[in-house]
N, C-alpha and C. Protein backbone atom coordinates (compact mmCIF):
# COMPACT_ATOMS: atom_id res chain seq x y z
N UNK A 1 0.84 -1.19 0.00
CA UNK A 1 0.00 0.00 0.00
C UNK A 1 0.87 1.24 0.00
N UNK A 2 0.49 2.39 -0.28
CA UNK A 2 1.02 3.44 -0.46
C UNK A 2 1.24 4.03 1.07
N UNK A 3 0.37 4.02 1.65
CA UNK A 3 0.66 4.16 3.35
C UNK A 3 1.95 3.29 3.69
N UNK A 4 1.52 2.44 3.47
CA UNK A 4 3.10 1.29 4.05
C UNK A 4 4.34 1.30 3.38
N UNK A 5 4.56 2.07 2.11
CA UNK A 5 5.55 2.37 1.35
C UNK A 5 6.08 3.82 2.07
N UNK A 6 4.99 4.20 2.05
CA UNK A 6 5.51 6.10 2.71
C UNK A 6 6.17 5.85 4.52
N UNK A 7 5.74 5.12 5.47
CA UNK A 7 6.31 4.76 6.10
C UNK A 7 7.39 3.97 6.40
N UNK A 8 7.62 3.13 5.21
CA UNK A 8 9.08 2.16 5.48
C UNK A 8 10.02 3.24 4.76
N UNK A 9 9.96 4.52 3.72
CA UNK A 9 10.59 5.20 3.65
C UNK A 9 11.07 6.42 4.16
N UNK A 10 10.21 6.13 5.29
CA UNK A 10 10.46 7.35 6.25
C UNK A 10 11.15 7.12 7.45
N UNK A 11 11.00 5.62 7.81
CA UNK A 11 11.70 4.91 8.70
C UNK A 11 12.70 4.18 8.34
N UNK A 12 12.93 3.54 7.60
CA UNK A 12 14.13 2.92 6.94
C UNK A 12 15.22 3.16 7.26
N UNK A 13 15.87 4.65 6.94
CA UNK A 13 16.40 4.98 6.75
C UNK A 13 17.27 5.48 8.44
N UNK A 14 15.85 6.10 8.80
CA UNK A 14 17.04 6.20 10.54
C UNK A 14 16.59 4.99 11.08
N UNK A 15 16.38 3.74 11.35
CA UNK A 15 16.42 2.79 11.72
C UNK A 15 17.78 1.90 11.61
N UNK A 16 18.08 2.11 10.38
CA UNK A 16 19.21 1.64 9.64
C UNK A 16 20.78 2.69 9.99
N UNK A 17 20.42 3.50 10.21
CA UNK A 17 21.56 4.66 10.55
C UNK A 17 21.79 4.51 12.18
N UNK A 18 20.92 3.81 12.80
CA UNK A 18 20.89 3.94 14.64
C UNK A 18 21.01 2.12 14.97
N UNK A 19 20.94 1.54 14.11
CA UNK A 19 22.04 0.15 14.21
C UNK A 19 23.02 0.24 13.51
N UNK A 20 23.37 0.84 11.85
CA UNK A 20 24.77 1.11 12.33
C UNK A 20 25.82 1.56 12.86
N UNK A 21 25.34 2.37 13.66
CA UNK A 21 26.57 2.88 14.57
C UNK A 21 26.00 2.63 16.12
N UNK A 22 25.21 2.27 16.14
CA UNK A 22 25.00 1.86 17.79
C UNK A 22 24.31 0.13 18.25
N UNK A 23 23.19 -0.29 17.04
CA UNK A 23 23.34 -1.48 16.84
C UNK A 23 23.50 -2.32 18.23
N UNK A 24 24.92 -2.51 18.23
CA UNK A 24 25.56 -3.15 19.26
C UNK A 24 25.37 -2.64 20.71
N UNK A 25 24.73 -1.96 20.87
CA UNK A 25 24.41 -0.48 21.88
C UNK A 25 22.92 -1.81 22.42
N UNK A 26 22.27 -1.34 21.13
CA UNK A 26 20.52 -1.69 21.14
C UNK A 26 20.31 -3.36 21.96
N UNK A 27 21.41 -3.83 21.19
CA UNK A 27 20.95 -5.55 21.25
C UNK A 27 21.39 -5.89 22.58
N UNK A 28 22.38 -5.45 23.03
CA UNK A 28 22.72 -5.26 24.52
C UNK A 28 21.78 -4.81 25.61
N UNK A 29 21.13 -3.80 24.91
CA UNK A 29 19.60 -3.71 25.93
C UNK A 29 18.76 -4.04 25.60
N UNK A 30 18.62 -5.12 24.93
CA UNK A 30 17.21 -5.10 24.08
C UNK A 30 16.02 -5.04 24.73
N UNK A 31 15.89 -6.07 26.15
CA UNK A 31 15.08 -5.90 27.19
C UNK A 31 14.52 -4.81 27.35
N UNK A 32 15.31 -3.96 27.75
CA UNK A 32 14.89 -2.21 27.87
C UNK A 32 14.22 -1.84 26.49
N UNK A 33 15.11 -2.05 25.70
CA UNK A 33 14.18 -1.41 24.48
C UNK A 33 13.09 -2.23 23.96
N UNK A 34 12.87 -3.42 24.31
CA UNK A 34 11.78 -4.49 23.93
C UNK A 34 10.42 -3.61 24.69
N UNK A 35 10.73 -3.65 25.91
CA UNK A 35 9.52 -2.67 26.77
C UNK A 35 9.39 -1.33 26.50
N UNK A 36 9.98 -0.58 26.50
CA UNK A 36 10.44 0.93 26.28
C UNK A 36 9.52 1.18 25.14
N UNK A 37 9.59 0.25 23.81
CA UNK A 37 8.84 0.00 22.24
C UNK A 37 7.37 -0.71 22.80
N UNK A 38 7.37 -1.87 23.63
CA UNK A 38 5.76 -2.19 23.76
C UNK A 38 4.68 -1.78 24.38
N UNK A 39 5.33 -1.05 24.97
CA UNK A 39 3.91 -0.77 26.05
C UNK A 39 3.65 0.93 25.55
N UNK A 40 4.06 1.88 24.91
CA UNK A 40 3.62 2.58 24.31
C UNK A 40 2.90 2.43 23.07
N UNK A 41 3.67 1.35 22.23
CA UNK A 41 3.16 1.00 20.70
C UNK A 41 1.41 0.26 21.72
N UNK A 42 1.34 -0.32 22.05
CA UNK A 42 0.24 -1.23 22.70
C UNK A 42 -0.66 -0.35 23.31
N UNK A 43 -0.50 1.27 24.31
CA UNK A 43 -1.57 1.77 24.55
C UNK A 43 -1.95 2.42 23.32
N UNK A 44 -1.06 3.24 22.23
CA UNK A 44 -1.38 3.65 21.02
C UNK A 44 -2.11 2.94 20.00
N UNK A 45 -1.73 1.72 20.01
CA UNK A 45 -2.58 0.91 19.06
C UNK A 45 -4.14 0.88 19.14
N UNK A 46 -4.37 0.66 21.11
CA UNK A 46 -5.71 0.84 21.56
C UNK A 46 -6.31 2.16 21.41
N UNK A 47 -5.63 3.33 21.59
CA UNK A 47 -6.00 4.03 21.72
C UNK A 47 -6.44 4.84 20.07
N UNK A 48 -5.66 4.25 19.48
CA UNK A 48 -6.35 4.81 18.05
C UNK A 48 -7.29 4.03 17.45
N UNK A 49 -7.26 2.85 17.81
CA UNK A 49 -8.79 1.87 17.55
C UNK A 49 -9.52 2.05 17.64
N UNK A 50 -9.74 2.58 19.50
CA UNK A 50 -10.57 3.15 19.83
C UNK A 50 -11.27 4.64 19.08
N UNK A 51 -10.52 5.28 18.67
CA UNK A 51 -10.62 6.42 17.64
C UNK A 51 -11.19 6.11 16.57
N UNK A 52 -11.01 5.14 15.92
CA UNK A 52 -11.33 5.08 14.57
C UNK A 52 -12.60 4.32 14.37
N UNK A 53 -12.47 3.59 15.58
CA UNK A 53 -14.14 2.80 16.05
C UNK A 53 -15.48 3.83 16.27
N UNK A 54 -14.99 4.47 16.92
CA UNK A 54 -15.90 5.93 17.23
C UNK A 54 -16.19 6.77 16.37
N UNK A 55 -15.31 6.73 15.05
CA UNK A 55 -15.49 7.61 14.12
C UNK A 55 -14.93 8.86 14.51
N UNK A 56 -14.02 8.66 15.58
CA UNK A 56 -13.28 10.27 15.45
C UNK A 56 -12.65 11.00 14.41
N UNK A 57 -11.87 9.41 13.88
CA UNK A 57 -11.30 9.69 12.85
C UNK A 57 -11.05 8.70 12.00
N UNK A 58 -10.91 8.71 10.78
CA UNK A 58 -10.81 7.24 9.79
C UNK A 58 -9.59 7.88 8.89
N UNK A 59 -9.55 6.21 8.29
CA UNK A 59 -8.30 6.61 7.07
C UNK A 59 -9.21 6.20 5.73
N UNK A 60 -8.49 6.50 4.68
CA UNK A 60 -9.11 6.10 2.87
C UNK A 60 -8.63 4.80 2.73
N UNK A 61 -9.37 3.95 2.40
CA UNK A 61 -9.08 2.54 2.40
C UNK A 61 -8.53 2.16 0.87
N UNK A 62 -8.37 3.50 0.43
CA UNK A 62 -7.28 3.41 -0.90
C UNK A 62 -5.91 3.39 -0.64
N UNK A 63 -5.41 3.78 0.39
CA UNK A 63 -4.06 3.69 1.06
C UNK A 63 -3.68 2.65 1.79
N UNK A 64 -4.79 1.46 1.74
CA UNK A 64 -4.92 0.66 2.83
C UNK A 64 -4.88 -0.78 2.28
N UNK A 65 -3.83 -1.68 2.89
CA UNK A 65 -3.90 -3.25 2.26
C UNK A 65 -5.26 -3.85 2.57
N UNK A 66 -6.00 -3.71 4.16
CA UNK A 66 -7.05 -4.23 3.92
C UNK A 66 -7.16 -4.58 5.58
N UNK A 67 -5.69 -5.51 6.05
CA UNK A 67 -5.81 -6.31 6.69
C UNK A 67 -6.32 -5.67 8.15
N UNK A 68 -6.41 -5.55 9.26
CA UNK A 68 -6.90 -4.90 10.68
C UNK A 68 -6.43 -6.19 11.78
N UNK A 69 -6.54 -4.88 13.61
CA UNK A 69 -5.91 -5.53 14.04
C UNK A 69 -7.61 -4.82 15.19
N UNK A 70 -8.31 -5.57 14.68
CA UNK A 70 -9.75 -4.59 15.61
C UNK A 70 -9.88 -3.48 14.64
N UNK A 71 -10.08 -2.84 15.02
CA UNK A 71 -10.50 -1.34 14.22
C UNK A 71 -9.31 -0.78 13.61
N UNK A 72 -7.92 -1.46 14.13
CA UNK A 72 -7.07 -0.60 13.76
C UNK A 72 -6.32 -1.14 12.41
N UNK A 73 -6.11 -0.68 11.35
CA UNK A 73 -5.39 -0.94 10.04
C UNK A 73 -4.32 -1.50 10.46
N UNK A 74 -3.65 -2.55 9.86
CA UNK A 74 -2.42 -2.43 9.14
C UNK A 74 -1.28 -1.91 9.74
N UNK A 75 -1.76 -1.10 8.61
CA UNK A 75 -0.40 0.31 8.47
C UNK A 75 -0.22 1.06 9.96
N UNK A 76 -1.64 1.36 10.82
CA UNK A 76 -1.53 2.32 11.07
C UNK A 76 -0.81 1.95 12.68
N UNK A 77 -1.15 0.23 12.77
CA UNK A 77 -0.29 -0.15 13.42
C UNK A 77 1.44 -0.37 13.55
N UNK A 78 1.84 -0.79 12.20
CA UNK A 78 3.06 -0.05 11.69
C UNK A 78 3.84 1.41 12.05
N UNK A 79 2.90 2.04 11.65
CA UNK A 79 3.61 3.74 12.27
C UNK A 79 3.78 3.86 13.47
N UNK A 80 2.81 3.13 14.04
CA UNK A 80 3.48 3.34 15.92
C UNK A 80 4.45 2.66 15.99
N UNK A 81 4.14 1.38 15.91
CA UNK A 81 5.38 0.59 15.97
C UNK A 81 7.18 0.96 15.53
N UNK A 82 6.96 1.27 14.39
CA UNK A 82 8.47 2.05 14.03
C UNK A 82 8.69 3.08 14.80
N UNK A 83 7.48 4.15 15.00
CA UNK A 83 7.71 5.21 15.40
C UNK A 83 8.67 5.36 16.87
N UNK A 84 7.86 4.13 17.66
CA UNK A 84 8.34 4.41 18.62
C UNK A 84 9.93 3.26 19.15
N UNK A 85 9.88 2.59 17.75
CA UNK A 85 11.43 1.90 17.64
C UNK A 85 11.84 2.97 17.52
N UNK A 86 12.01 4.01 16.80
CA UNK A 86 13.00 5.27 16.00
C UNK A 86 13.42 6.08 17.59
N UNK A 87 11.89 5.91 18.22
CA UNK A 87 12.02 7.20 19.68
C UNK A 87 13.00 6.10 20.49
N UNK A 88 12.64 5.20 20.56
CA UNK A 88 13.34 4.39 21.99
C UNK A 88 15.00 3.96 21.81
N UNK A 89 14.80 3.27 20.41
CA UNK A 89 16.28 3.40 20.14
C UNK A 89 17.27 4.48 20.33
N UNK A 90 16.87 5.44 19.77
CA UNK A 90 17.41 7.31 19.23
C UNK A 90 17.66 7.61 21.11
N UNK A 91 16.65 7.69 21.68
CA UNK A 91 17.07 7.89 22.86
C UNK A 91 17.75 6.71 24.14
N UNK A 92 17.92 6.19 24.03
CA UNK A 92 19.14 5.42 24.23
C UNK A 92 20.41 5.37 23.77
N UNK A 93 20.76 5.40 22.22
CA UNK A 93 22.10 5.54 22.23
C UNK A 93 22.31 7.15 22.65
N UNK A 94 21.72 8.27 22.59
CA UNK A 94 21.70 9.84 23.34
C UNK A 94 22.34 9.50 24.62
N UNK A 95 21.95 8.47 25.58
CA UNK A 95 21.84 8.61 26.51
C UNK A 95 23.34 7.67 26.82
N UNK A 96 23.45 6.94 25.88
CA UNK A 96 24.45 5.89 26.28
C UNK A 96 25.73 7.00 25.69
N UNK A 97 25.71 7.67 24.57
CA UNK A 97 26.68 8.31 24.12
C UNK A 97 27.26 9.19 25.34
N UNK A 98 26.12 10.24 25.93
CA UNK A 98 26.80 11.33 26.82
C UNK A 98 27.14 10.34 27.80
N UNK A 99 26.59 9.24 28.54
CA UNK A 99 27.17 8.27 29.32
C UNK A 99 28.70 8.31 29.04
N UNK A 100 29.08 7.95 27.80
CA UNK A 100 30.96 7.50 27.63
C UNK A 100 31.28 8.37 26.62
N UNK A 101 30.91 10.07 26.95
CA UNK A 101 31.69 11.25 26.77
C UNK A 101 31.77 11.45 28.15
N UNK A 102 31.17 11.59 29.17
CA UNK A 102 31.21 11.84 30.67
C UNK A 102 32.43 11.28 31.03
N UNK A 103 32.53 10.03 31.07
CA UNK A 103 33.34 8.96 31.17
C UNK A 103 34.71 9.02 30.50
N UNK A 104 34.98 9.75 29.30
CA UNK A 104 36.02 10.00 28.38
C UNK A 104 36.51 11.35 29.00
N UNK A 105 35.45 12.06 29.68
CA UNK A 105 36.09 13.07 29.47
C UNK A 105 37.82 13.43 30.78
N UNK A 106 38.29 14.23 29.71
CA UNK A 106 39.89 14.49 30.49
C UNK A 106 39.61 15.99 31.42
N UNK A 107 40.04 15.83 32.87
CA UNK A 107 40.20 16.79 33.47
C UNK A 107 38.69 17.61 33.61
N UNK A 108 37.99 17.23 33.70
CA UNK A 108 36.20 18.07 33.68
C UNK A 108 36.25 18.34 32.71
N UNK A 109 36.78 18.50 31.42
CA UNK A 109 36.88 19.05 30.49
C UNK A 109 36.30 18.50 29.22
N UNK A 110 35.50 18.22 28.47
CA UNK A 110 34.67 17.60 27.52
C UNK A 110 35.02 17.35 26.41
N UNK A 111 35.46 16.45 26.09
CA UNK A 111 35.89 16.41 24.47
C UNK A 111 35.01 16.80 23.32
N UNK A 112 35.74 17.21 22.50
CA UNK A 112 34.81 17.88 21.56
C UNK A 112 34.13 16.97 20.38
N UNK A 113 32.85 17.59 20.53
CA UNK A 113 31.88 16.78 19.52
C UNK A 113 32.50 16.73 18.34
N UNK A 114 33.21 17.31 17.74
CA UNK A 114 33.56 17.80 16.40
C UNK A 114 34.96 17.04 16.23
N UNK A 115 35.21 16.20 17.00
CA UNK A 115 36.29 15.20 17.15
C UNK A 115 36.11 14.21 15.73
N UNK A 116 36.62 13.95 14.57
CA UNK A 116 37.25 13.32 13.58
C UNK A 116 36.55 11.38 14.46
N UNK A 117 35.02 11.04 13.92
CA UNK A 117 34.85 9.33 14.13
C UNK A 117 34.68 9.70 15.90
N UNK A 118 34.46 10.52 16.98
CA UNK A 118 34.50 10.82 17.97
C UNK A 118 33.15 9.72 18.43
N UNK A 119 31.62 10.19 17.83
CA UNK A 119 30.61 9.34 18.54
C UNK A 119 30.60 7.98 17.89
N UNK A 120 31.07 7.87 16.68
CA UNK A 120 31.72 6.83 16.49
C UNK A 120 32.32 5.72 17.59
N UNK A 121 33.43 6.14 17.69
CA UNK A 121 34.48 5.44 18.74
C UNK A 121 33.77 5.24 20.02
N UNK A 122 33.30 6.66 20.43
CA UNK A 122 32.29 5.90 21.85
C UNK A 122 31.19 5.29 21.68
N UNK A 123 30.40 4.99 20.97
CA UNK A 123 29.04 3.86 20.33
C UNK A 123 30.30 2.31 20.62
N UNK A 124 31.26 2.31 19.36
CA UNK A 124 31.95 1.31 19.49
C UNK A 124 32.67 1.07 21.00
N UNK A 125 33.29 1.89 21.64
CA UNK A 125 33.63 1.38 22.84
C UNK A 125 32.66 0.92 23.62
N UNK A 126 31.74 0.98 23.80
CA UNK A 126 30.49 0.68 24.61
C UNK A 126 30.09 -0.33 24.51
């Protein structure tokens, strides 16, 4: 569907950019990020079902493969789902990065972002 095309190309791309350089970061917590991703994607899912059941709001079922999960499409289960892989991942390696710049750093003094492979090297040391 055109919905599900416009979303794997919107996600793709930083999904793919936040395992390669942290990847090894993610799978190490996955636990954390397994929960961190379900229990938001899971009240969202309900909670837009619930929406679309009510007629708050609907989608064009020209954008739409067909299939449902209750009231809720497909796709539209998809967009949470990535969405909130993109949030949970993204903020974790944030968090793991300033973790081992803190940790790197010389004398209170902060190494500079603008360091030549810098978040690089700390993703990989980690």
């Amino acid at each position: 569907s055109k919905y599900l095309s416009l979303i794997g190309g919107w996600a793709l791309p930083v999904v793919c950019l936040q395992w390669i350089f942290g990847g090894h970061v993610v799978w190490r917590e996955r636990s954390l990020v397994l929960v961190g991703v379900a229990l938001p994607t899971v009240f969202l899912w309900v909670a837009d079902g619930i929406a679309i059941y009510l007629n708050i709001w609907s989608l064009s079922s020209t954008f739409l493969l067909g299939p449902q999960l209750g009231s809720l499409p497909f796709e539209e289960a998809i967009f949470f789902l990535v969405t909130n892989i993109m949030v949970v991942q993204g903020g974790l390696l944030f968090v793991r990065t300033a973790e081992r710049m803190e940790h790197l750093s010389l004398d209170g003094r902060k190494k500079e972002w603008a360091d030549k492979g810098l978040i690089r090297r700390i993703l990989q040391a980690g």
